[in-house]
Amino acid sequence: MSHFVYILFSKTTSKYYIGETHNVDERVKNHNQHNYLNSYSKIANDWELAFCFECSDRNNALYLEKFIKKMKSRLFIQKIIANPEILSDILSKKK
């Protein structure tokens, strides 16, 4: 089953949020409605989908989500949005 890594952006907070899911539209709606009580995304309710990358399975989506979050870099996130092939390269080097 396909899974997705997604990046949301909030204009009011000027922040990004990275996550993974099998249903991106539903997940964005849930973030904006604050359905995830302990989630970082509760800081805003104007999240918009900035990027979405399809993975072959949940394990690859989780791997990429953790990789992006570990980078802790706004610049890296912006590079991914501009050049999604970066994620394909990361997956190809995954052990």
CSV table of C-alpha atoms in Angstrom, one decimal:
chain,number,residue,atom,x,y,z
A,1,MET,CA,0.0,0.0,0.0
A,2,SER,CA,1.3,3.4,-0.9
A,3,HIS,CA,2.3,5.7,1.9
A,4,PHE,CA,3.3,9.4,1.7
A,5,VAL,CA,5.7,11.7,3.4
A,6,TYR,CA,4.2,15.2,3.5
A,7,ILE,CA,5.4,18.6,4.5
A,8,LEU,CA,2.9,21.2,5.8
A,9,PHE,CA,3.4,24.9,6.1
A,10,SER,CA,1.7,27.4,8.3
A,11,LYS,CA,1.8,31.1,7.1
A,12,THR,CA,0.8,32.4,10.5
A,13,THR,CA,3.7,30.7,12.3
A,14,SER,CA,6.0,30.5,9.3
A,15,LYS,CA,6.7,26.9,10.4
A,16,TYR,CA,6.9,23.5,8.6
A,17,TYR,CA,5.6,20.2,9.9
A,18,ILE,CA,6.7,16.8,8.5
A,19,GLY,CA,4.7,13.7,8.7
A,20,GLU,CA,3.7,10.4,7.0
A,21,THR,CA,0.3,8.9,6.2
A,22,HIS,CA,-1.6,6.8,3.7
A,23,ASN,CA,-4.3,9.6,3.3
A,24,VAL,CA,-2.8,13.1,2.9
A,25,ASP,CA,-6.1,15.0,2.5
A,26,GLU,CA,-7.5,13.5,5.7
A,27,ARG,CA,-4.3,14.1,7.6
A,28,VAL,CA,-4.1,17.8,6.7
A,29,LYS,CA,-7.8,18.2,7.7
A,30,ASN,CA,-7.1,16.5,11.1
A,31,HIS,CA,-4.0,18.7,11.7
A,32,ASN,CA,-6.1,21.9,11.1
A,33,GLN,CA,-8.8,20.6,13.4
A,34,HIS,CA,-6.3,19.8,16.2
A,35,ASN,CA,-7.3,16.1,16.3
A,36,TYR,CA,-3.7,15.2,17.3
A,37,LEU,CA,-3.5,16.5,20.9
A,38,ASN,CA,0.2,16.1,21.5
A,39,SER,CA,1.3,17.0,18.0
A,40,TYR,CA,3.5,20.0,17.2
A,41,SER,CA,0.9,20.9,14.6
A,42,LYS,CA,-1.5,22.2,17.2
A,43,ILE,CA,0.4,25.6,17.1
A,44,ALA,CA,-1.6,26.6,14.0
A,45,ASN,CA,-4.8,25.9,12.2
A,46,ASP,CA,-3.8,27.2,8.7
A,47,TRP,CA,-1.6,24.3,7.6
A,48,GLU,CA,-1.3,23.9,3.9
A,49,LEU,CA,0.2,21.0,2.0
A,50,ALA,CA,3.6,22.3,0.7
A,51,PHE,CA,5.0,18.9,-0.4
A,52,CYS,CA,4.0,15.3,-0.8
A,53,PHE,CA,6.2,12.3,-1.8
A,54,GLU,CA,4.8,8.9,-2.5
A,55,CYS,CA,6.7,5.9,-1.1
A,56,SER,CA,6.2,2.2,-1.9
A,57,ASP,CA,5.4,1.3,1.8
A,58,ARG,CA,5.1,2.7,5.3
A,59,ASN,CA,8.6,1.7,6.3
A,60,ASN,CA,10.2,4.0,3.6
A,61,ALA,CA,7.8,6.8,4.5
A,62,LEU,CA,8.8,6.5,8.2
A,63,TYR,CA,12.5,6.4,7.2
A,64,LEU,CA,12.2,9.6,5.2
A,65,GLU,CA,10.1,11.3,7.8
A,66,LYS,CA,12.7,10.6,10.5
A,67,PHE,CA,15.6,11.5,8.2
A,68,ILE,CA,14.1,14.9,7.4
A,69,LYS,CA,13.3,15.6,11.1
A,70,LYS,CA,16.8,14.6,12.2
A,71,MET,CA,18.3,17.2,9.8
A,72,LYS,CA,16.5,20.0,11.8
A,73,SER,CA,17.0,22.3,8.9
A,74,ARG,CA,14.5,24.7,7.3
A,75,LEU,CA,16.9,25.0,4.3
A,76,PHE,CA,16.9,21.2,3.8
A,77,ILE,CA,13.1,21.2,3.8
A,78,GLN,CA,13.0,23.9,1.3
A,79,LYS,CA,15.6,22.1,-0.9
A,80,ILE,CA,13.4,18.9,-0.8
A,81,ILE,CA,10.3,20.9,-1.8
A,82,ALA,CA,12.3,22.4,-4.7
A,83,ASN,CA,14.0,19.1,-5.7
A,84,PRO,CA,12.0,16.0,-4.6
A,85,GLU,CA,14.6,13.7,-6.3
A,86,ILE,CA,16.7,14.2,-3.1
A,87,LEU,CA,14.3,11.8,-1.3
A,88,SER,CA,14.7,9.2,-4.0
A,89,ASP,CA,18.4,9.5,-3.6
A,90,ILE,CA,18.2,9.1,0.1
A,91,LEU,CA,16.0,6.0,-0.3
A,92,SER,CA,18.4,4.5,-2.8
A,93,LYS,CA,21.2,4.7,-0.2
A,94,LYS,CA,19.1,3.2,2.6
A,95,LYS,CA,20.7,0.1,4.2
